[in-house]
Coordinates of C-alpha atoms in Angstrom, one line a residue:
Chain Z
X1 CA 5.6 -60.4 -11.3
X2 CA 4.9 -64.2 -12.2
X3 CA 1.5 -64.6 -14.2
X4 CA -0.7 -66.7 -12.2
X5 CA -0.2 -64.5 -8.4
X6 CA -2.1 -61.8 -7.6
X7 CA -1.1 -59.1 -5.6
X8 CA -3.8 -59.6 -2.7
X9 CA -2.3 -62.7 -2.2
X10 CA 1.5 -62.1 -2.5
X11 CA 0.5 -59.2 0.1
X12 CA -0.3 -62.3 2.6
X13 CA 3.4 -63.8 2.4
X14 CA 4.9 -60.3 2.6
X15 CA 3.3 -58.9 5.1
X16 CA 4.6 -61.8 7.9
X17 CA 7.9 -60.7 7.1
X18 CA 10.3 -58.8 9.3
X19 CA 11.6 -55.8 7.7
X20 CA 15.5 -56.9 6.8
X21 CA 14.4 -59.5 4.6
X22 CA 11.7 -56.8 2.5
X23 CA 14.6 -54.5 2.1
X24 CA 16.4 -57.5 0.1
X25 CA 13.5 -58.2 -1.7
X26 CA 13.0 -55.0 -3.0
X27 CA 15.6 -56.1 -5.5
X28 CA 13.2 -59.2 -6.5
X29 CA 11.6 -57.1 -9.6
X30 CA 10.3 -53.8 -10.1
X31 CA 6.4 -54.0 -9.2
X32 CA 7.9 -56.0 -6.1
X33 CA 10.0 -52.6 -5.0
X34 CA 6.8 -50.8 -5.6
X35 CA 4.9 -53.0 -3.8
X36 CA 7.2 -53.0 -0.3
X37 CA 7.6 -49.5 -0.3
X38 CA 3.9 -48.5 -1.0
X39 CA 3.2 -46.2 2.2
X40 CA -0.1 -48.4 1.8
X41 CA 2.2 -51.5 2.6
X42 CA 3.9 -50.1 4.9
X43 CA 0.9 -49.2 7.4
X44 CA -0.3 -53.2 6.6
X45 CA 2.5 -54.3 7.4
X46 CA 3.1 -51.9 11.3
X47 CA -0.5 -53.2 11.7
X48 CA 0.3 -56.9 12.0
X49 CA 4.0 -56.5 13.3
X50 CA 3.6 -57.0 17.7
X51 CA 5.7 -54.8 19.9
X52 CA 8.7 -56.0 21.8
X53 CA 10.3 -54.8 24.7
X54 CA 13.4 -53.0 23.6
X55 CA 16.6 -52.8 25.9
X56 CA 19.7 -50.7 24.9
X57 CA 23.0 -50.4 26.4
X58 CA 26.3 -49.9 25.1
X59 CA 25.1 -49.6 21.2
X60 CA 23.6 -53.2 21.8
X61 CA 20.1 -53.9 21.7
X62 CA 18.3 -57.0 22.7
X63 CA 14.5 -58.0 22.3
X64 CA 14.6 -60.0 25.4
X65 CA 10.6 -61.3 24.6
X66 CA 11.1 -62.1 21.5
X67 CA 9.8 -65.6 20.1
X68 CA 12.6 -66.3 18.1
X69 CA 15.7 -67.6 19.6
X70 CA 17.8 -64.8 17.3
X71 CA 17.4 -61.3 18.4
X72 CA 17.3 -59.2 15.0
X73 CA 20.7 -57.2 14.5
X74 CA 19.3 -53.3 15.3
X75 CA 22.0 -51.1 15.4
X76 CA 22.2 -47.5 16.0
X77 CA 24.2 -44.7 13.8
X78 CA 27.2 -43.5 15.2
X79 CA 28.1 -39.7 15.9
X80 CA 31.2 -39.9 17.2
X81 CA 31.1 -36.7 18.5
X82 CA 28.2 -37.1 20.8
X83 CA 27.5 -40.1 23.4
X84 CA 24.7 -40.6 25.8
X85 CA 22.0 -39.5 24.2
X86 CA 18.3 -38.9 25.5
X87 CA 16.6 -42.0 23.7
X88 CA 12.4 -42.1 22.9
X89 CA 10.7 -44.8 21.7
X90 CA 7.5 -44.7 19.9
X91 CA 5.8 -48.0 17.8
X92 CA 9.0 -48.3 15.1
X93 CA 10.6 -45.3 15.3
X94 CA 13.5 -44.2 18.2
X95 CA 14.7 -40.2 18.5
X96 CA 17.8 -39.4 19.9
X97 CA 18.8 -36.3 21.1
X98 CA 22.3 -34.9 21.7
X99 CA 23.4 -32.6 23.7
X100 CA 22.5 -30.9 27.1
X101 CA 19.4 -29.2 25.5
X102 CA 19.0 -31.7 22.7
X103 CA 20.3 -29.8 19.5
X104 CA 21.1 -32.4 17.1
X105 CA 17.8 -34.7 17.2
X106 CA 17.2 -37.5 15.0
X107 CA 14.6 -39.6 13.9
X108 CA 15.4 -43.5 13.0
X109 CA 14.3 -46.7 12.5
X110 CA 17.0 -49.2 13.2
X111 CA 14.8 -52.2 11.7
X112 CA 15.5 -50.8 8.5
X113 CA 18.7 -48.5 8.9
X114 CA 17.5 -45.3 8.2
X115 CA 17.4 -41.8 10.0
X116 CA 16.8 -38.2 9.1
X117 CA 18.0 -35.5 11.2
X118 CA 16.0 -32.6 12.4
X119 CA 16.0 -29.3 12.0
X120 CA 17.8 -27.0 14.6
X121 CA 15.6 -26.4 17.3
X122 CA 15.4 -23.1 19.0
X123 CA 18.4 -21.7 20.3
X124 CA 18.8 -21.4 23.8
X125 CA 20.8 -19.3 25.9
X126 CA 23.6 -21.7 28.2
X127 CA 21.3 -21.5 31.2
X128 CA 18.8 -24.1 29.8
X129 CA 18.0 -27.4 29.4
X130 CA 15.9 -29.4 27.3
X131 CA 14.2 -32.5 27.2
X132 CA 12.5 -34.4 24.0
X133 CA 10.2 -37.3 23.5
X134 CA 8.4 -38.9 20.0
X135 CA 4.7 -39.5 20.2
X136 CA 2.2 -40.4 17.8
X137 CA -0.8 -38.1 16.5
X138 CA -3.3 -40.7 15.3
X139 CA -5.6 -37.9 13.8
X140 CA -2.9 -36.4 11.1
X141 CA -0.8 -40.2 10.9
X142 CA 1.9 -38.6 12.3
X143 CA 5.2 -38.3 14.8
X144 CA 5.8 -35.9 16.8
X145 CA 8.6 -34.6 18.7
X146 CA 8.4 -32.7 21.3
X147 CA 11.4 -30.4 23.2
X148 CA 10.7 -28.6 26.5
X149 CA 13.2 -26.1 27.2
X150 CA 13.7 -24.7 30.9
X151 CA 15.4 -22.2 32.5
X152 CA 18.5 -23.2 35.2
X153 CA 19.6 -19.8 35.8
X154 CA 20.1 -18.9 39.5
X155 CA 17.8 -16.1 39.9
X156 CA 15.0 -17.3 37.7
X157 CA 15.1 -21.3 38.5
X158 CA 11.4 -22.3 38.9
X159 CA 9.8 -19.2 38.3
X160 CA 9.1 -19.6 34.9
X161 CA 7.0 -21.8 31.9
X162 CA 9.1 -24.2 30.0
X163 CA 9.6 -23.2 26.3
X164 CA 7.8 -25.8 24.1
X165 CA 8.4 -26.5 20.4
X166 CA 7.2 -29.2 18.3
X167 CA 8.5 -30.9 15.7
X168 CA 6.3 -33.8 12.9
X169 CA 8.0 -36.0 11.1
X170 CA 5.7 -35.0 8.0
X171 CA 6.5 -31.2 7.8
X172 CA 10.1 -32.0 8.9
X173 CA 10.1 -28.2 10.8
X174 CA 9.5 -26.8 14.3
X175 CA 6.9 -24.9 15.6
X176 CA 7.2 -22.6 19.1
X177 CA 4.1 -23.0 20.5
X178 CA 2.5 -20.6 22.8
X179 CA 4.4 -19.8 26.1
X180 CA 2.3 -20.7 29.1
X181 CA 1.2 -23.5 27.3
X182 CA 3.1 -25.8 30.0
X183 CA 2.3 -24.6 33.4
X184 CA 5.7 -22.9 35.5
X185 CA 7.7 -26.1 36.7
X186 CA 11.5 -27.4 35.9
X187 CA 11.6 -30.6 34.0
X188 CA 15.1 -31.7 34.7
X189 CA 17.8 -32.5 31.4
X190 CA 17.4 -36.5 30.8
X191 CA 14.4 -36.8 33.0
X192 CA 12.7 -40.2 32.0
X193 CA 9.6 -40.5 30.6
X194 CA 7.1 -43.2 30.7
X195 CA 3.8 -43.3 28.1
X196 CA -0.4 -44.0 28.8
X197 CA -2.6 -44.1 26.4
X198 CA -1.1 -41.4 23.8
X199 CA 0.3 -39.4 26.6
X200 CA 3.5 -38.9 27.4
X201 CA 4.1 -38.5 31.0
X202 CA 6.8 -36.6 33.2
X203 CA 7.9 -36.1 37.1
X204 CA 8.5 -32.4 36.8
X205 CA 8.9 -30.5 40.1
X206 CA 7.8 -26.6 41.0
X207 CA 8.2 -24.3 43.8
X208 CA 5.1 -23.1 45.7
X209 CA 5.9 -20.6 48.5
X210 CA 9.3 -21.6 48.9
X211 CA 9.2 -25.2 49.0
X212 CA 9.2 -27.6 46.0
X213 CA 6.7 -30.0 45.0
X214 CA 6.8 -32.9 42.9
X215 CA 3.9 -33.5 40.2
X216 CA 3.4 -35.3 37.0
X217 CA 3.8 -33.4 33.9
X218 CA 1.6 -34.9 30.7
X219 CA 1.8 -33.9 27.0
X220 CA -1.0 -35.2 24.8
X221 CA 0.8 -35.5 21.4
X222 CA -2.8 -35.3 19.3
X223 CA -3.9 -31.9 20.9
X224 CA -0.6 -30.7 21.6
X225 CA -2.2 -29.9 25.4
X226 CA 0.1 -30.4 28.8
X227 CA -2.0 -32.1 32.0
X228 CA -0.6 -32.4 35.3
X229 CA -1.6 -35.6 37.6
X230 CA -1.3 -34.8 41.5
X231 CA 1.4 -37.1 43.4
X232 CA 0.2 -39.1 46.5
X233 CA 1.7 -36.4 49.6
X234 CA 4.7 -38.4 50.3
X235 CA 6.1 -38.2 46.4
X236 CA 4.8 -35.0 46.0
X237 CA 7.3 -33.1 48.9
X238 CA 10.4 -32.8 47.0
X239 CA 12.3 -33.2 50.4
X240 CA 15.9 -33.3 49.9
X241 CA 16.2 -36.8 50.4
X242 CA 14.3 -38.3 47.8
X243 CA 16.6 -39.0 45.3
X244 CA 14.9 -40.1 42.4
X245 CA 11.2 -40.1 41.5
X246 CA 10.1 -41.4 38.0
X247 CA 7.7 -42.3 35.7
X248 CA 8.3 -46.0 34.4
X249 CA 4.7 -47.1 33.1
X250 CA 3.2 -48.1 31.5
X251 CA 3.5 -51.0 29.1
X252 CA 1.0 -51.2 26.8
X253 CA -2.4 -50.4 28.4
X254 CA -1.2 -50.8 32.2
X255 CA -1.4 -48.0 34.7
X256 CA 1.1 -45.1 35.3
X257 CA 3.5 -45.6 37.9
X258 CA 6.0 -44.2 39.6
X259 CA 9.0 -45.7 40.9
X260 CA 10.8 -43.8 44.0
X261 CA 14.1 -43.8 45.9
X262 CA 14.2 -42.1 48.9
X263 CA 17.1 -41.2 50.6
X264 CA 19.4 -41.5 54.0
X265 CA 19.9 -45.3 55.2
X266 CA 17.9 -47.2 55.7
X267 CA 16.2 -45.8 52.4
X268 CA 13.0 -47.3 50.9
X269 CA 12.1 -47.6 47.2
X270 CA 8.8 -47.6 46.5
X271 CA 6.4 -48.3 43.6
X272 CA 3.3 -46.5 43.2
X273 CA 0.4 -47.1 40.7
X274 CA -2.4 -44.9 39.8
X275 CA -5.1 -47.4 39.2
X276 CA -7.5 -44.8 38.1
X277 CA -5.8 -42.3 35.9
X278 CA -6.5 -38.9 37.3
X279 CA -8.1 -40.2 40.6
X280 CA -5.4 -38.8 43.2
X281 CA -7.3 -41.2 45.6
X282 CA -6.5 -44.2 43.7
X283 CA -2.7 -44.0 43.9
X284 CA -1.4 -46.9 45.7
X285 CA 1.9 -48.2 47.5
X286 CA 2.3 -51.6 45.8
X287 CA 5.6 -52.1 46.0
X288 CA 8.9 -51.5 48.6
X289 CA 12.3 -52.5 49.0
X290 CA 14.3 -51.4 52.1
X291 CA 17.9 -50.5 51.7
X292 CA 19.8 -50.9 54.6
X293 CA 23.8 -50.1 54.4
X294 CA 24.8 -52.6 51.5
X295 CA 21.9 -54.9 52.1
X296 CA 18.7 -54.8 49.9
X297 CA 15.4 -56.2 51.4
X298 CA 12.1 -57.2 49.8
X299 CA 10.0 -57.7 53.0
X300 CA 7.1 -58.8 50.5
X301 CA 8.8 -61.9 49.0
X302 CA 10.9 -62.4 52.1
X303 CA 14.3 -62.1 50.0
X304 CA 17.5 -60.6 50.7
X305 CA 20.4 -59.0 48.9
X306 CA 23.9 -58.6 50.1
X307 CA 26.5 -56.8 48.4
X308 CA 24.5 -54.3 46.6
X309 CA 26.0 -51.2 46.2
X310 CA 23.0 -48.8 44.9
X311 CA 19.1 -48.7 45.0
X312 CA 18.0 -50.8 42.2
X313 CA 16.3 -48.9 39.0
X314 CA 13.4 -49.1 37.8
X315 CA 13.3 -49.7 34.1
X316 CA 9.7 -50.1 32.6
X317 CA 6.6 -52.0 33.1
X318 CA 6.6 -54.9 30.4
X319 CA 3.1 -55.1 28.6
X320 CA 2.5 -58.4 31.0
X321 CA 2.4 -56.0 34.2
X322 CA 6.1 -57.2 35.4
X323 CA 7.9 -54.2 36.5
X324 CA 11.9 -54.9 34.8
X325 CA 14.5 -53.3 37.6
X326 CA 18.3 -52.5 37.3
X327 CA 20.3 -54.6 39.8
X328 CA 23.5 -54.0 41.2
X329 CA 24.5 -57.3 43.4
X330 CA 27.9 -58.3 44.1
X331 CA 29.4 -56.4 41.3
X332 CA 26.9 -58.2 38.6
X333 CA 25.2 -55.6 36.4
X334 CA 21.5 -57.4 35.7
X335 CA 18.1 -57.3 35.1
X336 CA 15.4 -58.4 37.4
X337 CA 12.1 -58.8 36.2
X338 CA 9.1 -58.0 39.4
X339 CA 5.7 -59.4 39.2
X340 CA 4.0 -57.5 42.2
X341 CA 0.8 -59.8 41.6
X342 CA 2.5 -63.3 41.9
X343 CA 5.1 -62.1 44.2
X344 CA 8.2 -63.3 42.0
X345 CA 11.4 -61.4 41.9
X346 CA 13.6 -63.1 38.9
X347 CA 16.7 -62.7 37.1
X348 CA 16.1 -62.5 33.6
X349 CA 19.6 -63.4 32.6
X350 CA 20.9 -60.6 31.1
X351 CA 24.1 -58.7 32.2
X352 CA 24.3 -55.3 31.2
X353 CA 27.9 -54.4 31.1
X354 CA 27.2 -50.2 31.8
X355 CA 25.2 -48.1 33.9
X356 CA 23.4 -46.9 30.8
X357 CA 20.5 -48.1 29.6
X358 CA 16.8 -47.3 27.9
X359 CA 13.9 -49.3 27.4
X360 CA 10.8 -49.3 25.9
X361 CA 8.2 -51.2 23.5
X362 CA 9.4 -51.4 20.1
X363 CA 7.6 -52.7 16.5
X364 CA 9.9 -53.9 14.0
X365 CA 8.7 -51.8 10.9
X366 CA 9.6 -50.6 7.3
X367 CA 8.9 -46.8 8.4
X368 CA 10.9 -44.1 6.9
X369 CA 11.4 -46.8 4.0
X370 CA 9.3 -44.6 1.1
X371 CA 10.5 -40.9 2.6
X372 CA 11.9 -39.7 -0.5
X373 CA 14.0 -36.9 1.2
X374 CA 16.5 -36.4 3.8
X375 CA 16.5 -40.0 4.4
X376 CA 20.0 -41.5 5.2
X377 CA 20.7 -45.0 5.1
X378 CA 23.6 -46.4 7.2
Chain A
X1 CA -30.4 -94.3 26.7
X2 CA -33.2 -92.6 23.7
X3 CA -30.5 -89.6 24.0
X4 CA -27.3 -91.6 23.5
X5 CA -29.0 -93.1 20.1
X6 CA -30.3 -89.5 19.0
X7 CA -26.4 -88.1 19.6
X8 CA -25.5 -90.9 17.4
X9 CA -27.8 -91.0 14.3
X10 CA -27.5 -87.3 14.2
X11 CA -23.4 -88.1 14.2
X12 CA -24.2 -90.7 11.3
X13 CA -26.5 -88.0 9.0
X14 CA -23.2 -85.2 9.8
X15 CA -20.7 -88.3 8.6
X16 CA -22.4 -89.0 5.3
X17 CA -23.5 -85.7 4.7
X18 CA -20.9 -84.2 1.6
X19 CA -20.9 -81.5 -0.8
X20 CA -19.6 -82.7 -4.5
X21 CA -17.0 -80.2 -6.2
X22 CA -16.1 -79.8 -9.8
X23 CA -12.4 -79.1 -10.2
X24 CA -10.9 -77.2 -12.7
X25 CA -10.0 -80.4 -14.8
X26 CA -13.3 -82.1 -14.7
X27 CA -12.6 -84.1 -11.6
X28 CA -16.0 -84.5 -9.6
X29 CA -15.7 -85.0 -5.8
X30 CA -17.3 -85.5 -2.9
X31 CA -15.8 -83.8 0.5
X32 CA -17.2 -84.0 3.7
X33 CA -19.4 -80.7 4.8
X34 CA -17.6 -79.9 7.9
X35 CA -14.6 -79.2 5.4
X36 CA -16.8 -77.3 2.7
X37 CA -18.1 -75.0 5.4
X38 CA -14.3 -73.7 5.6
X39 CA -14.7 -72.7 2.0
X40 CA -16.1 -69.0 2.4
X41 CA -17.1 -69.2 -1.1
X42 CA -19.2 -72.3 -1.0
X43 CA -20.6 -72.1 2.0
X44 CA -22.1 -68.6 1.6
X45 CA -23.2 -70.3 -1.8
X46 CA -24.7 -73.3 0.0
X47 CA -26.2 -71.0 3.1
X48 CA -27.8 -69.2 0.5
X49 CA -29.1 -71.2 -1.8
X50 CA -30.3 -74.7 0.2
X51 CA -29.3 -76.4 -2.9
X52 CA -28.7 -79.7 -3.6
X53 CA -26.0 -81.1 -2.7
X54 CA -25.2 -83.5 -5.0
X55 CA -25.4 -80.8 -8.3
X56 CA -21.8 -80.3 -8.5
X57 CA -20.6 -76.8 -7.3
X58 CA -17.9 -76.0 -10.0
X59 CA -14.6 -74.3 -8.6
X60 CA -13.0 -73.6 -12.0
X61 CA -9.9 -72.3 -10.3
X62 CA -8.3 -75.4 -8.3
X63 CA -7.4 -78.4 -9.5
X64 CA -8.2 -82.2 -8.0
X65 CA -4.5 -82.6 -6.6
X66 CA -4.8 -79.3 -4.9
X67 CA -8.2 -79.5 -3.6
X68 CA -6.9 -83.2 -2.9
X69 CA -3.8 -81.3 -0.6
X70 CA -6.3 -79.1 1.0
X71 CA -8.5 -81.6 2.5
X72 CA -5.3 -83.7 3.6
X73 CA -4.2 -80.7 5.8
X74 CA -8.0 -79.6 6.8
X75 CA -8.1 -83.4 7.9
X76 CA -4.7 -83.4 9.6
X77 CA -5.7 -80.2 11.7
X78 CA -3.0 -78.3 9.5
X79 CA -0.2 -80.9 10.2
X80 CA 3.2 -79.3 9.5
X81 CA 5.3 -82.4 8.8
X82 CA 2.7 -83.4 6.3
X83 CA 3.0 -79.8 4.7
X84 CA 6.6 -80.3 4.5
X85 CA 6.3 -82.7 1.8
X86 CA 4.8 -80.5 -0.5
X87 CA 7.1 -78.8 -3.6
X88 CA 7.3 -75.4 -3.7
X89 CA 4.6 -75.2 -6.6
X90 CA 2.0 -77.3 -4.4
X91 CA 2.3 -74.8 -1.7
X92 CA 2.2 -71.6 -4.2
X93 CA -1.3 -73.1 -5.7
X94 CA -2.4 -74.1 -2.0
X95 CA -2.3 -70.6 -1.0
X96 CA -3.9 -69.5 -4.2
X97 CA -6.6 -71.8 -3.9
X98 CA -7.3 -70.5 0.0
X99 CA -7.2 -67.2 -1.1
X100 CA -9.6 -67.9 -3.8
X101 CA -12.1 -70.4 -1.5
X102 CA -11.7 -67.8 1.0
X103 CA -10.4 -70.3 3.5
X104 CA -8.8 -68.0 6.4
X105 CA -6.9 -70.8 8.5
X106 CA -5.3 -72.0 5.4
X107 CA -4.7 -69.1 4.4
X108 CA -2.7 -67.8 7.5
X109 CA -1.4 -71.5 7.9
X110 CA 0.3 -71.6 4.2
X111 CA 1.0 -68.0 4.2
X112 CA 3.2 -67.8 7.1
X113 CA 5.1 -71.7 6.4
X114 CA 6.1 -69.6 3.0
X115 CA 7.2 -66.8 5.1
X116 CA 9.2 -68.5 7.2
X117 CA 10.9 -70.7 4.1
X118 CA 11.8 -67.5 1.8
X119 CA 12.6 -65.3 5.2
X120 CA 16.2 -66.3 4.9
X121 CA 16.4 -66.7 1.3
X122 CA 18.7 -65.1 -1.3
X123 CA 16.7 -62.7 -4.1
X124 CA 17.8 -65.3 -6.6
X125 CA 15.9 -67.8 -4.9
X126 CA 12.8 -65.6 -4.5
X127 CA 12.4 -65.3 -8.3
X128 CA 13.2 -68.6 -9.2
X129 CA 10.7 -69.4 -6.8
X130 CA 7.7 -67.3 -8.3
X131 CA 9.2 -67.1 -11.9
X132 CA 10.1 -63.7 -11.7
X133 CA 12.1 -62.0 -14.4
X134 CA 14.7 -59.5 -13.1
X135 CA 13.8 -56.2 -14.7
X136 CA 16.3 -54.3 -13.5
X137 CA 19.4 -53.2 -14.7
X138 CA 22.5 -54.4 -13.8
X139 CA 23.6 -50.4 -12.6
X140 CA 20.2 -50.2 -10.6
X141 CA 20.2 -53.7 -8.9
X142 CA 23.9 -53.0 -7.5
X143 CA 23.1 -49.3 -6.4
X144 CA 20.5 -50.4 -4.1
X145 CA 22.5 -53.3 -2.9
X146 CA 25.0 -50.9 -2.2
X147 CA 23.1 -49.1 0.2
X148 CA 21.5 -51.9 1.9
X149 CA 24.3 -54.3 2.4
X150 CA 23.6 -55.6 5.7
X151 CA 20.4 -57.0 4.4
X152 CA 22.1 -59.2 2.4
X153 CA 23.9 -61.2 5.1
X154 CA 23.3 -64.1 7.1
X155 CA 21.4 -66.1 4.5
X156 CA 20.2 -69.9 3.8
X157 CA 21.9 -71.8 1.4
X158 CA 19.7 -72.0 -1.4

C-alpha cells in the first residue's frame, strides 16, 4: 500500500464501488486483496450498496431503476441440462432450483460470478413436489434456504403436512425439521412467492370438509416458524374458476398483496392489499381489470386494451408502491408499471421476448467473494 | 426598520468573524468560520475551548495549497467543474485532509468523484495512481486473472 494512505480512508473510495471493478482490484497489491475480501469489507460494503429491482428473462437481466444509463452485465451459470428454474432473490444473493422438487439448488451471486451448489436435499418419492426460497436470518448473519415438500398422490392429496428442510449457507447442510411444523395444506411446484418484513409469504391452498380454501402460507426465516394470514372470502374459496392467486408484495416495506385472476369471461383481476398485516379486516380491493373476450378494461383509469390475448401478470410491487404487470397486447410482450395511488398505467419500455420471467429487489454485492470452499467461479 | 439594521450588523460581525489556521508548512491563515465549523476537528476544539480566535490553531497535517483547495470547493458549494481541474495528487491529499479535519461532505464529495474516475480504470492505473508496488508474482497475478476474466473488460483508456 502507498505510504502516506491510510486504510480508513482508502475504505471510503472502495466502498462506492460496484463489485466488478473490486474483483479487478484485488490484483492491485496484496494488502489490497486482503482488504476487498475481508468478510468485514464485505458487510461495509452490502451496507452502502441500494437495492434494485431485478428482472430476468431469457438468461438476460436488466436493472430497469438503475441510475446509470449502463445496466451492469449479471449473468447466470448455465446447466445445460436443466432450464426454468424456480428463481429466489434475497439482498445479493439469487437460488435456483432445478427440477420438479428442486434437487439440484444453488446459491449465487451474479455481481461477482460465483455459486456453490447445495447439498442433495431429501429424497422424495415421484408423487411430490417441492418448492424453495432464500431468506435472511439476521440473528446468526445468515441465508437460508428453505424446501417444502408436498404430497400429489391421488389418495393422499391435501391430507397431509408438507415436509420442510432447511438449508444455511454457513453450515452448507440440511436439516429435516419437525413434521407438522407447517400446518396440512398443498403448496403447488413453482408457486410464487412474495417477501414482508423477513417473511416469506405463500398462497397455499387446503381442503376443509371437502372443499378447498385458499390461505397465505408464511415462513419466518429467523425462527424457522410457518404463519398463515386469512384471505378476504372471495380469494379464499378456491372455486374452480379462479385461476391464479398470488403473492406479489411487497417491495421493500410496502404491504402484502395479492394479485388474482378469476376465471370464465368476462373475468376480473383483482389486487388486494392487506394494509394491516394480520388484520383480516383490513384487506382491501384496490385494484381491477375486467377481461372481456380479447379486450382488457381498467374502469379506474378509463383505458382500454384490444388485442390482448391473456390476463396480464402481476410481477412485484417496486419499493415506490407501483405494482410492475406482464402485458400481452397485440402480440407485444411488455412491462407495465401501475400506480394505484396516482391512477397511471405506463409502459416502461421493456419487451420481454418469453413468457418467463422473475423479479425481485436485488443489491449488487461482493458476497460469496471470501468463501474459501465449494465456491465456483464462472 | 430597527430589525432590518439588527439582521444586518449581526450579518457584518458573522462576515468578519474568521478562525486563523497554521498549515503544515508554516503558512498562517485566516478562513471564514462558517467554513471552520465544517472542520469536525476544529470546531469541537473551538466549541470547547472558547478560545481565541486569532491564536493560530495548528493543523500539522495539510498543507496551504490543500487547505487553499478546500475552501475553494466549500465556497463553490462542492462545484464539480472546478474539482475537475485538480491532478490526481491534489485530490488524493484533499480526501486525506477531509478525512483528517473530519469534514463529512468533502469527504463523501471527493470520495465518490475518485470512485467514479478509477471505476473503469485498468489495475495498472490504480497503482500508478496511489504508488503501489505490485507484490505479486507474475504466476499469482495471472491465476486470479484467469478466473476473473470478465472483470477485466470494458475498460477506460488510461
Amino acid at each position: 500500500m502507498s505510504d502516506f494512505f491510510p486504510r480508513g480512508v482508502l475504505q471510503e473510495i472502495l466502498r462506492r464501488l460496484p463489485p466488478k471493478t473490486l474483483l479487478r482490484f484485488t490484483i492491485v497489491c496484496k494488502s489490497w486483496r486482503s482488504l476487498i475480501t475481508h468478510p468485514s469489507f464485505i458487510s461495509l460494503h452490502h451496507r452502502n450498496s441500494p437495492s434494485f429491482l431485478f428482472l430476468q428473462f431469457s438468461n438476460h437481466f436488466i436493472l430497469p431503476h438503475r441510475h446509470s444509463s449502463t445496466a451492469p452485465a449479471l449473468r447466470l451459470p448455465s446447466f445445460p441440462h436443466y432450464d426454468f428454474p424456480n428463481v429466489s432473490f434475497c439482498n445479493g444473493l439469487l437460488c435456483m432450483a432445478y427440477g420438479y422438487q428442486c434437487q439440484h439448488v444453488i446459491v449465487c451471486n451474479p455481481s461477482v460470478r460465483r455459486y456453490v451448489t447445495l447439498p442433495a436435499p431429501l429424497q422424495l418419492p415421484c408423487f411430490y413436489t417441492a418448492n424453495i426460497a432464500l431468506g435472511f436470518d439476521p440473528s446468526k448473519c445468515d441465508y437460508k434456504v428453505v424446501r417444502i415438500s408436498c404430497m400429489v398422490d391421488d389418495e393422499r392429496f391435501g391430507l397431509s403436512a408438507p415436509e420442510v428442510e432447511v438449508c444455511s449457507l454457513a453450515t452448507g447442510s440440511w436439516r429435516t425439521l419437525d413434521h407438522g411444523i407447517a400446518p396440512v395444506c398443498y403448496l403447488g411446484e413453482g408457486t410464487s412467492h412474495g417477501f414482508h418484513d423477513g417473511l416469506v409469504h405463500w398462497v397455499a391452498k387446503r381442503c376443509v370438509a371437502g372443499a378447498w380454501f385458499n390461505f397465505v402460507l408464511s415462513f419466518h426465516f429467523e425462527g424457522e416458524m410457518f404463519g398463515e394470514v386469512i384471505l378476504p372470502e372471495s380469494m379464499a374459496r378456491a372455486s374452480l374458476d379462479a385461476l391464479v392467486v398470488k403473492v406479489v408484495g411487497g417491495g421493500i416495506g410496502k404491504n402484502l398483496t395479492v394479485f388474482r385472476v378469476g376465471g370464465g369471461s368476462p373475468c376480473s383481476c383483482d389486487i388486494w392489499i392487506m394494509k394491516e398485516y394480520g388484520v383480516v379486516k383490513s384487506w382491501n380491493k384496490v385494484f381491477s381489470f375486467v377481461m372481456n373476450g380479447f379486450c382488457l378494461e381498467a374502469p379506474s383509469l378509463g383505458m382500454r386494451f384490444t388485442d390482448v390475448e391473456i390476463p396480464p401478470i402481476a410481477l412485484c410491487v417496486t419499493c415506490s408502491g407501483e405494482v410492475l404487470l406482464l402485458m400481452d397486447v397485440a402480440g407485444r410482450r411488455c412491462l407495465y408499471s401501475l400506480d394505484i395511488e396516482k391512477k397511471t398505467f405506463t409502459d416502461v419500455q421493456i419487451e420481454v421476448d418469453t413468457g418467463f420471467i422473475y423479479s425481485g429487489y436485488y443489491a449488487e454485492s461482493l458476497l460469496l467473494l471470501n468463501k474459501a470452499s465449494g465456491v465456483v467461479s464462472y | 426598520m430597527q430589525k432590518t439594521e439588527g439582521e444586518e450588523s449581526k450579518a457584518e460581525n458573522e462576515e468578519v468573524k474568521q478562525v486563523t489556521l497554521m498549515t503544515s508548512d508554516g503558512v498562517k491563515m485566516k478562513v471564514e468560520i462558517s467554513i471552520v465549523y465544517e472542520m469536525e476537528i476544529v470546531r469541537s476544539f473551538i466549541e470547547v475551548n472558547d478560545a481565541d480566535h486569532s491564536v493560530p490553531f495548528p493543523l500539522p497535517n495539510v498543507s496551504s495549497h490543500t487547505l487553499d483547495l478546500i475552501i475553494e470547493l466549500v465556497k463553490n458549494e462542492y462545484d464539480d467543474e472546478f474539482m475537475k481541474t485538480f491532478s490526481h495528487d491534489e485530490l488524493k491529499e484533499v480526501l486525506v485532509a477531509a478525512n483528517y479535519l473530519n469534514m463529512k461532505t468533502l469527504l463523501d464529495f471527493i470520495a465518490t468523484a475518485i470512485a467514479n474516475l478509477l471505476e473503469k480504470k485498468s489495475v495498472e492505473f490504480i497503482r500508478n495512481f496511489f504508488n503501489i508496488v505490485n507484490d505479486f508474482t507474475p504466476e499469482e497475478e495471472a491465476e486470479i486473472r484467469k478466473t476473473n476474466e470478465w472483470v477485466f473488460q470494458d475498460l477506460d483508456e488510461d
